[in-house]
Coordinates of C-alpha atoms (C1' of nucleotides) in Angstrom, one line a residue:
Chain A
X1 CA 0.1 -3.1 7.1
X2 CA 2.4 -0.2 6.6
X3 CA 6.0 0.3 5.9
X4 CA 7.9 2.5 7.9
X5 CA 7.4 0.5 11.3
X6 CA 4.0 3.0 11.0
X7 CA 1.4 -0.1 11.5
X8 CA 2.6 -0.5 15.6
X9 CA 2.5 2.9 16.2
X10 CA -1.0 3.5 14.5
X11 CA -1.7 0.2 16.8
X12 CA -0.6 1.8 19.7
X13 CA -2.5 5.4 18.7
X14 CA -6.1 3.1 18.7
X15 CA -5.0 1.5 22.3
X16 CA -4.8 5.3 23.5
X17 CA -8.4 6.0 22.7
X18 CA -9.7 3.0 24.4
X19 CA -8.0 -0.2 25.6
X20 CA -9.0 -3.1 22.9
X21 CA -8.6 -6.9 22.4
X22 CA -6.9 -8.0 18.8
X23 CA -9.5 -9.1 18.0
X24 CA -11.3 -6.0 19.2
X25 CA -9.1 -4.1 16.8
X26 CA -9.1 -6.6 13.7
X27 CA -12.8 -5.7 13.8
X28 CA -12.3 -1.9 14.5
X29 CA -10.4 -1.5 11.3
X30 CA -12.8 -3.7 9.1
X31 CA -14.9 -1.3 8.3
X32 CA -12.2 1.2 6.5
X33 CA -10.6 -1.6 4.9
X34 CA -10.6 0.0 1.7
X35 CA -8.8 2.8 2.8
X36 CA -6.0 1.6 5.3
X37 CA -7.0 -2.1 5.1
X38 CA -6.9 -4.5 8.2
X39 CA -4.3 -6.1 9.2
X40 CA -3.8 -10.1 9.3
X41 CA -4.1 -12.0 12.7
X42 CA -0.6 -13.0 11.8
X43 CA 0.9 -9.7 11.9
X44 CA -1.5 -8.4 14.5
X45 CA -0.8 -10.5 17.3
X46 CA 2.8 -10.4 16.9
X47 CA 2.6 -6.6 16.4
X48 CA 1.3 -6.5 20.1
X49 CA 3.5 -8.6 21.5
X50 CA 6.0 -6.3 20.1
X51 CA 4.7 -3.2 21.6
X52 CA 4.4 -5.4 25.1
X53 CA 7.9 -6.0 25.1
X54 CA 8.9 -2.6 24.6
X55 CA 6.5 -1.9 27.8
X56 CA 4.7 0.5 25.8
X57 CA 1.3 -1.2 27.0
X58 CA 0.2 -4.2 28.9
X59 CA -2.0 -6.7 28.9
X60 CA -5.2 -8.0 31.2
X61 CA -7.0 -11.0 30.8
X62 CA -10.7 -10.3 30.7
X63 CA -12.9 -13.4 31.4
X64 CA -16.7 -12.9 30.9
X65 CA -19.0 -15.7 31.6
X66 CA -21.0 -15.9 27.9
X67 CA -17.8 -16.0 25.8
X68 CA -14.3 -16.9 25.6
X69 CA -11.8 -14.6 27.7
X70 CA -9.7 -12.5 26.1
X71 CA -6.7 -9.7 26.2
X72 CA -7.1 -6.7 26.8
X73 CA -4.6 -4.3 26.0
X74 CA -3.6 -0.7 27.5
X75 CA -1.5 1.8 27.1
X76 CA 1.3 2.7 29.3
X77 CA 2.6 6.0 30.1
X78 CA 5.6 5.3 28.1
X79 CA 3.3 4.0 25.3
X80 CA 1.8 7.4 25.7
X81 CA 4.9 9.5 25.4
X82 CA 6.5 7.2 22.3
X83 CA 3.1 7.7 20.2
X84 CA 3.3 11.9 21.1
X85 CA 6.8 11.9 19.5
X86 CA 5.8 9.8 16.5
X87 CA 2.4 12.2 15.9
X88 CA 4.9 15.1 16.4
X89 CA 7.1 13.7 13.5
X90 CA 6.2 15.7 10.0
X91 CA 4.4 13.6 7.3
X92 CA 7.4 12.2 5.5
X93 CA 7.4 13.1 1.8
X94 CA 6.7 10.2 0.4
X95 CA 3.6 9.3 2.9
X96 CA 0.5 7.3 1.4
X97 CA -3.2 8.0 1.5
X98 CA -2.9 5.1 4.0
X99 CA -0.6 6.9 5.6
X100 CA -2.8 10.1 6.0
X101 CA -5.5 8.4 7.0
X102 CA -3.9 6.2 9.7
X103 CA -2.4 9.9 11.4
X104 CA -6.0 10.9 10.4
X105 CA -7.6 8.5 12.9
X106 CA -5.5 9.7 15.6
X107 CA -7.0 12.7 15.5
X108 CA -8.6 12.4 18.5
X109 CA -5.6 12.2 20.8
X110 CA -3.9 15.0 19.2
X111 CA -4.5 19.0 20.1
X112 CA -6.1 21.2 16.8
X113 CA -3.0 22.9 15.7
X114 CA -1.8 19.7 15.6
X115 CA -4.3 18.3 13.6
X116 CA -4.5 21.4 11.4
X117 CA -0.7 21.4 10.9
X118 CA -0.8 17.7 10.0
X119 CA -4.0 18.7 6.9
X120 CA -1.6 21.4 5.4
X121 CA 1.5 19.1 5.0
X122 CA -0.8 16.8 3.4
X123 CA -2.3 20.0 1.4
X124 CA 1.1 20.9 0.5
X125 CA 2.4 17.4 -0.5
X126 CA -0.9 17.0 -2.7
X127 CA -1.2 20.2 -4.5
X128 CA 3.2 19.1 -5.2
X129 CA 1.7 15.3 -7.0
X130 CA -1.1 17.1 -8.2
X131 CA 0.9 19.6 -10.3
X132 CA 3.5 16.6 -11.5
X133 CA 0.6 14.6 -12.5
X134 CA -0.5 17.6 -14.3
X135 CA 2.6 18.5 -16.3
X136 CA 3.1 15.2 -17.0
X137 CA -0.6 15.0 -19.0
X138 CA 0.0 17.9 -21.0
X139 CA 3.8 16.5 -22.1
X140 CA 2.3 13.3 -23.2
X141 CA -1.0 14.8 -24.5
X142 CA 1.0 15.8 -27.8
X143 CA 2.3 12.9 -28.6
X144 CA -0.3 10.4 -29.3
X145 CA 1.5 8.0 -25.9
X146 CA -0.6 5.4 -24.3
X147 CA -3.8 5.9 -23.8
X148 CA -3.6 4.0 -20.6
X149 CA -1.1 6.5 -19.2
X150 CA -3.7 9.5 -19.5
X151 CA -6.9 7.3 -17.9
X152 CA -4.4 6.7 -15.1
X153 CA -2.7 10.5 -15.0
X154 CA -6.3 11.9 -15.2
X155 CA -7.8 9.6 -13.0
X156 CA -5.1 10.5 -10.5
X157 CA -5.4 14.7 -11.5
X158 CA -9.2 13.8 -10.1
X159 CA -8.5 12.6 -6.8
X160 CA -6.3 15.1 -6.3
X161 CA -8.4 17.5 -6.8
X162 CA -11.0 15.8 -4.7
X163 CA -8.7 15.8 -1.9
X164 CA -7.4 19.1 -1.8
X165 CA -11.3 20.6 -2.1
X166 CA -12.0 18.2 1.1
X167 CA -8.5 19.2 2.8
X168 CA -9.4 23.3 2.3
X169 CA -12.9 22.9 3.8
X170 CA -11.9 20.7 6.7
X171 CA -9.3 23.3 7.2
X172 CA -11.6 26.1 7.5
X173 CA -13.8 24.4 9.9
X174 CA -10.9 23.9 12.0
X175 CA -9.5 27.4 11.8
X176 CA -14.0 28.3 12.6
X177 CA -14.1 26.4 15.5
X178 CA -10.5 27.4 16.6
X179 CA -11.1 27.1 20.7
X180 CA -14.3 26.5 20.8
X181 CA -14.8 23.3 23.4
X182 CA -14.8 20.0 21.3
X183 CA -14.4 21.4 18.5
X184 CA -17.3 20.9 15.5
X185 CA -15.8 18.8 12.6
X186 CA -18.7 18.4 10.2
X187 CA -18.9 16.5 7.2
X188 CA -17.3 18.0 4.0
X189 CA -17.7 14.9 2.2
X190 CA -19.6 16.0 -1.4
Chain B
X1 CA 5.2 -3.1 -4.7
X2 CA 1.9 -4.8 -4.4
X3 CA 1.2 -8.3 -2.8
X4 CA -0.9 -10.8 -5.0
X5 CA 2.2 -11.3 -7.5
X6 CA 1.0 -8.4 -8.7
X7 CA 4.0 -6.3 -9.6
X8 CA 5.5 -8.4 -12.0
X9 CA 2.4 -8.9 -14.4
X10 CA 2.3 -5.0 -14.2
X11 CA 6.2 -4.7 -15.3
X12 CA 5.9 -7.0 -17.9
X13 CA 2.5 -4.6 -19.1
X14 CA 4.6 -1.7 -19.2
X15 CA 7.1 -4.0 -21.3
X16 CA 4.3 -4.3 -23.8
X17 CA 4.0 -0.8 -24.4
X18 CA 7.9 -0.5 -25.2
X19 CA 11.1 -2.2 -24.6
X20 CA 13.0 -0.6 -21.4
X21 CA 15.5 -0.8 -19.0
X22 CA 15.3 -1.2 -15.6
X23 CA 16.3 2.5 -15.5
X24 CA 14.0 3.2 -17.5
X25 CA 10.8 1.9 -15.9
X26 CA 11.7 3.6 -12.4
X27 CA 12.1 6.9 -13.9
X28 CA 8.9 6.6 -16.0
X29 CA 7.0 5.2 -12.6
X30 CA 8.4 7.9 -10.7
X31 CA 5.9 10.6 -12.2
X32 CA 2.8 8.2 -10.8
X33 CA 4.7 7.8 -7.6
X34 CA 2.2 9.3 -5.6
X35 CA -0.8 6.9 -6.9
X36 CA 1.2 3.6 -7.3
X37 CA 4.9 4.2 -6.1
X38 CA 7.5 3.5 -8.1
X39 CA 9.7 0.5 -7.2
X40 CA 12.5 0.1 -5.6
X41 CA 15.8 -1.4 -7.9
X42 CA 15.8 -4.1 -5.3
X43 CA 13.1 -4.9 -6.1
X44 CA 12.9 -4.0 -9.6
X45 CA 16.0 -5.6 -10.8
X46 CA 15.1 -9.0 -9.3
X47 CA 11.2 -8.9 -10.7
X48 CA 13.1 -8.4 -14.6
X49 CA 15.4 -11.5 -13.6
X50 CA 12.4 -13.3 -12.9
X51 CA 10.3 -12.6 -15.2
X52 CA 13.7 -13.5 -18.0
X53 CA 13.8 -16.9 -16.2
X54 CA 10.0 -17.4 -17.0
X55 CA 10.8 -16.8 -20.6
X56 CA 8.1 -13.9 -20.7
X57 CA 10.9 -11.3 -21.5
X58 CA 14.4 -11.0 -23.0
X59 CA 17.2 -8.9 -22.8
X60 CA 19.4 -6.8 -25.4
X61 CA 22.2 -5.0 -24.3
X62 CA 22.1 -1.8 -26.2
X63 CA 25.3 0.0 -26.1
X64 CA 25.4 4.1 -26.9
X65 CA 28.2 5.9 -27.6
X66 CA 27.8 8.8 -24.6
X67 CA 26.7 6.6 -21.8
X68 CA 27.1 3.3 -20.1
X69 CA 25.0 0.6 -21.9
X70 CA 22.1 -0.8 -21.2
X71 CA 19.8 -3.5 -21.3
X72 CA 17.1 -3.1 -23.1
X73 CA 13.8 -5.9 -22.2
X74 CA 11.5 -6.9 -24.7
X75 CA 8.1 -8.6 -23.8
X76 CA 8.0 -12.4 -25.8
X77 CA 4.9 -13.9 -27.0
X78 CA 4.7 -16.7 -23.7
X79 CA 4.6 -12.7 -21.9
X80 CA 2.4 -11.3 -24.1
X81 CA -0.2 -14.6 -23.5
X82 CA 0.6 -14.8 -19.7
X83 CA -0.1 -10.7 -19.9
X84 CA -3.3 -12.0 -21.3
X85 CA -4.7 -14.2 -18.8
X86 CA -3.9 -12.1 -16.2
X87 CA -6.0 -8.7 -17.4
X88 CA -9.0 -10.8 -18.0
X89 CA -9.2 -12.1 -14.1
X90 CA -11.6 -10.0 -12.4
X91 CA -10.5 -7.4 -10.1
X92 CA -10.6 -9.2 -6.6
X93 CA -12.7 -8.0 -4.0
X94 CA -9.6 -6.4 -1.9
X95 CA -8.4 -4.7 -4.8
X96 CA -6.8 -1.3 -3.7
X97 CA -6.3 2.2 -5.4
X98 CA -2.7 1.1 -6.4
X99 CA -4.3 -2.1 -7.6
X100 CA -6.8 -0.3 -10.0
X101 CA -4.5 2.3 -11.0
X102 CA -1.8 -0.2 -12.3
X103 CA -4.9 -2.0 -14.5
X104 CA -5.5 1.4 -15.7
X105 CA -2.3 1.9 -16.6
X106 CA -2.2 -1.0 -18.7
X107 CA -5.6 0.1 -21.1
X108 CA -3.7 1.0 -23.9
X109 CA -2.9 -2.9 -24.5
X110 CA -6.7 -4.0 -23.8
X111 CA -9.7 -3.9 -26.1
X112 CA -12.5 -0.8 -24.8
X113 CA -15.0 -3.6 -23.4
X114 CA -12.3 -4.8 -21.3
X115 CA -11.7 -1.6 -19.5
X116 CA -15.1 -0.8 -19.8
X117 CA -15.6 -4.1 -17.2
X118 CA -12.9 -2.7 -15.4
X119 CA -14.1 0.2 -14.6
X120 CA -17.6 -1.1 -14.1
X121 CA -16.3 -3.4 -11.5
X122 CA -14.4 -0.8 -9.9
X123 CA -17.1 1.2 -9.4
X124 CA -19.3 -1.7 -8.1
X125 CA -16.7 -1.8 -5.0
X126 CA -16.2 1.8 -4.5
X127 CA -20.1 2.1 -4.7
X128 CA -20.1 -0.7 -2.0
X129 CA -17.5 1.0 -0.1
X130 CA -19.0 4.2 0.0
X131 CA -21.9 2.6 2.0
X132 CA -19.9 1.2 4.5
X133 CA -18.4 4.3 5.1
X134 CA -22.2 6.2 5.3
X135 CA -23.2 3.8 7.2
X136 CA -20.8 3.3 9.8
X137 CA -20.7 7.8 9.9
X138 CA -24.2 7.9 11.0
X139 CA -24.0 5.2 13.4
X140 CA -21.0 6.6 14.9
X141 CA -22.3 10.5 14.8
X142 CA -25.0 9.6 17.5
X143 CA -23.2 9.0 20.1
X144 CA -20.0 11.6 20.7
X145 CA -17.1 8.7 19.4
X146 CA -13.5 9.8 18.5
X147 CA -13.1 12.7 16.4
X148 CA -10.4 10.8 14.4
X149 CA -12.7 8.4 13.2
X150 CA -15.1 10.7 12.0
X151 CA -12.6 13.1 10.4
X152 CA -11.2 9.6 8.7
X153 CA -14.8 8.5 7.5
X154 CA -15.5 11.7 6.1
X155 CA -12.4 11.9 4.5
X156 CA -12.9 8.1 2.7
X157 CA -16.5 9.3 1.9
X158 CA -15.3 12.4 -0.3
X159 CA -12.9 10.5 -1.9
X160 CA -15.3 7.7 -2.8
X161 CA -17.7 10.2 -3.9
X162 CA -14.8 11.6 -6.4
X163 CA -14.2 8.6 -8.1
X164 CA -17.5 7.3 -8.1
X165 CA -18.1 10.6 -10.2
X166 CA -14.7 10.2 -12.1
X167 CA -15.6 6.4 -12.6
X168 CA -19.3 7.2 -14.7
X169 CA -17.8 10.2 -16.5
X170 CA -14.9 8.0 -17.8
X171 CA -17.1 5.1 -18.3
X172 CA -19.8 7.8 -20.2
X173 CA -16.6 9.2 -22.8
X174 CA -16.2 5.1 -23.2
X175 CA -19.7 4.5 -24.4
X176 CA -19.6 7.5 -26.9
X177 CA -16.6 6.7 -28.5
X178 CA -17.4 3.0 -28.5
X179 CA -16.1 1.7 -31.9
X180 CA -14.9 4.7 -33.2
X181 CA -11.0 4.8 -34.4
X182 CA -8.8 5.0 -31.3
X183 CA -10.9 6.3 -28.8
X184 CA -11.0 9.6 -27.7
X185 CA -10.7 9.4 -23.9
X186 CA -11.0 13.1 -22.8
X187 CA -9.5 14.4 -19.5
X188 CA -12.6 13.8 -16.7
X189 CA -10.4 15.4 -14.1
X190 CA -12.4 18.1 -11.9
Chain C
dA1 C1' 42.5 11.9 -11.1
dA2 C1' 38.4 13.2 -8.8
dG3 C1' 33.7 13.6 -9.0
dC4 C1' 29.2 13.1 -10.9
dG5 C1' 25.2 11.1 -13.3
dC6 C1' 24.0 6.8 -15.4
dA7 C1' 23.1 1.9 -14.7
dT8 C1' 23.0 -2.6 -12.7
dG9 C1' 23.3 -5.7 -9.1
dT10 C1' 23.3 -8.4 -4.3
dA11 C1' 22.6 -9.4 0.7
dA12 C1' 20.6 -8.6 5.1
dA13 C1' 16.7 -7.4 7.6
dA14 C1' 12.0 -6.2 8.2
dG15 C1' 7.4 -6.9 7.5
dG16 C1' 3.3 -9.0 5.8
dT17 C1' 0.1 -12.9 4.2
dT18 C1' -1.4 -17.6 4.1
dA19 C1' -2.2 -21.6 6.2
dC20 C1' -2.3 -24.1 10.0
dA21 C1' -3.1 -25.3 15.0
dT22 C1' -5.5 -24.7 19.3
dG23 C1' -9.0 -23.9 22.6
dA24 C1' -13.5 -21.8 24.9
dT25 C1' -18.3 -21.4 24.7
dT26 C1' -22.9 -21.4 22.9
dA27 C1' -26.5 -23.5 20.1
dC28 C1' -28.5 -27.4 17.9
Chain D
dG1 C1' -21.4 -34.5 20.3
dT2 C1' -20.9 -31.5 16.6
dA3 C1' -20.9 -27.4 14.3
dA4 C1' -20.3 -22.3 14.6
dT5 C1' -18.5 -18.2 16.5
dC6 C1' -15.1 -16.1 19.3
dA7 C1' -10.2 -15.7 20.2
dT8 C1' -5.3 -16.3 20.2
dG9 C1' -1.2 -17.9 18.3
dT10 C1' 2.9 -19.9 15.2
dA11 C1' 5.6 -21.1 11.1
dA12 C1' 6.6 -21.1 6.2
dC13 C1' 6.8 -18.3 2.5
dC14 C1' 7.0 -14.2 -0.2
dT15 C1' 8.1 -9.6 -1.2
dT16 C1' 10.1 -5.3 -0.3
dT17 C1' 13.2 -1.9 1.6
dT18 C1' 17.7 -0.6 2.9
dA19 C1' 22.3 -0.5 2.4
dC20 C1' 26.0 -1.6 0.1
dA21 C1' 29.0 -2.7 -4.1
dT22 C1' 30.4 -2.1 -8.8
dG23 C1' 31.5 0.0 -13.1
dC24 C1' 31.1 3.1 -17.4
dG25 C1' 31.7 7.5 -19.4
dC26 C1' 31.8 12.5 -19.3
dT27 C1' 33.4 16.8 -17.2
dT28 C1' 36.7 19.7 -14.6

DNA sequence: AAGCGCATGTAAAAGGTTACATGATTAC
DNA sequence: GTAATCATGTAACCTTTTACATGCGCTT
């Protein structure tokens, strides 16, 4: 799902807002599948098996009447204090949109200045790509290069943008609704 | 670098564009790391052994007088065909950014129609995406859910929104310039 | 001769996908 | 009883990263 051992983790982050079957999960995650992608059963169920083993959450199998039983796993306070020290960790510099988005849905268990703290790495790290991406087109925009290269560099200059307009006003809404109760979090989406 | 058996149809397209080393391709990938990553030599060196057994390449060691030699790869007619085949299969239905951007990158070798199709099927997912993500915001904004998840879906839903935008610009400059000369392909970046 | 940037390579380990196997329960 | 959905799991295969190993050629 990710490199990085990230994908058990991000696992573990969804057990701590609600305990969850795999198969609970699997179908969780479907519907951002374009951005982070759902993992396999094949890497899933080993993935929890992995975090069981480590005692970072445990297991409870649910009967119900109407359908198949099933596990359902929890977190453990271990699993608790592993997945604060991996949200505490700085966004590496080489982290993926999938990687962004996975700390993104975490948000929930995580304090504002947290969250706001983990939006202006990824602020920082895009306006960085943003600018390469740029320099880059206007090298190459001399010499007739590929054309394929510029679709792809301004394609890329595009989402960048995008993403740093998105990152700014999700920032200020943070920094508005600094300690006010649960906190607002409107749409910014244009 | 990408699953499908992706990344060594993509090496051998940037083969097409000009001979180059190993070296070479990682330090002309690096610029796009952000939006594709560049590979690792690992990884790299392998796929070009690989793609020499398949006949689809060949090698030329070029020796210069002030630095260690190198080996240059050239793209062979069987690579130019398989190169072929592969660009004219639809985009599957998984298809990721990486996956798009490394067909983008490739336009320079491909007739306007074909990236014209492209793009037009690129935009049929995103468009498709883009709903799920609405969808699943509004049914999730009723009740008070996890924070994350809406800060995550509302993240996804900008950048689908961006490159829905970038996708009818681009595909716009396309239908101008349709047969004329090269092809213009202005910058659509916001 | 020591160190650095260039350049290529291999092996071990980790991680993921695909395909297969299994079983419960409901609906026909 | 047979198909369909729900649910979990394993094994073979493929690819990638990480870490190491090697060597050329220039500079100090």
């Amino acid at each position: 799902m990710a490199g990085m051992m990230n994908a058990r983790f991000f696992l573990l982050g969804l057990l701590d807002q609600r305990p969850m079957s795999g198969y609970d999960i699997k179908r969780y995650l479907k519907s951002l599948e374009w951005l982070i992608g759902s993992p396999s059963f094949g890497s899933l169920y080993p993935s929890l098996h992995a975090l069981l083993d480590q005692g970072l959450v445990t297991v409870e199998i649910a009967s119900r009447s109407d359908k198949p039983p099933r596990k359902q796993y929890s977190i453990t306070d271990a699993g608790r204090l592993a997945l604060q020290e991996w949200a505490d960790r700085p966004i590496f510099p080489r982290a993926t949109l999938k990687d962004f988005v996975m700390v993104l849905m975490l948000a929930g268990n995580l304090t504002l200045p947290r969250v706001a703290a983990h939006l202006e790495q990824r602020r920082a790290q895009v306006a960085t790509q943003r600018a390469v991406l740029e320099r880059e087109l206007h090298e190459t925009s001399g010499q007739m290069t590929d054309s394929g290269e510029r679709l792809a560099l301004d394609y890329g200059l595009a989402l960048a943008t995008a993403e740093l307009a998105w990152l700014d006003a999700t920032l200020g809404d943070l920094a508005e609704g600094d300690d006010s109760a649960t906190g607002p979090l409107q749409g910014n989406a244009r």
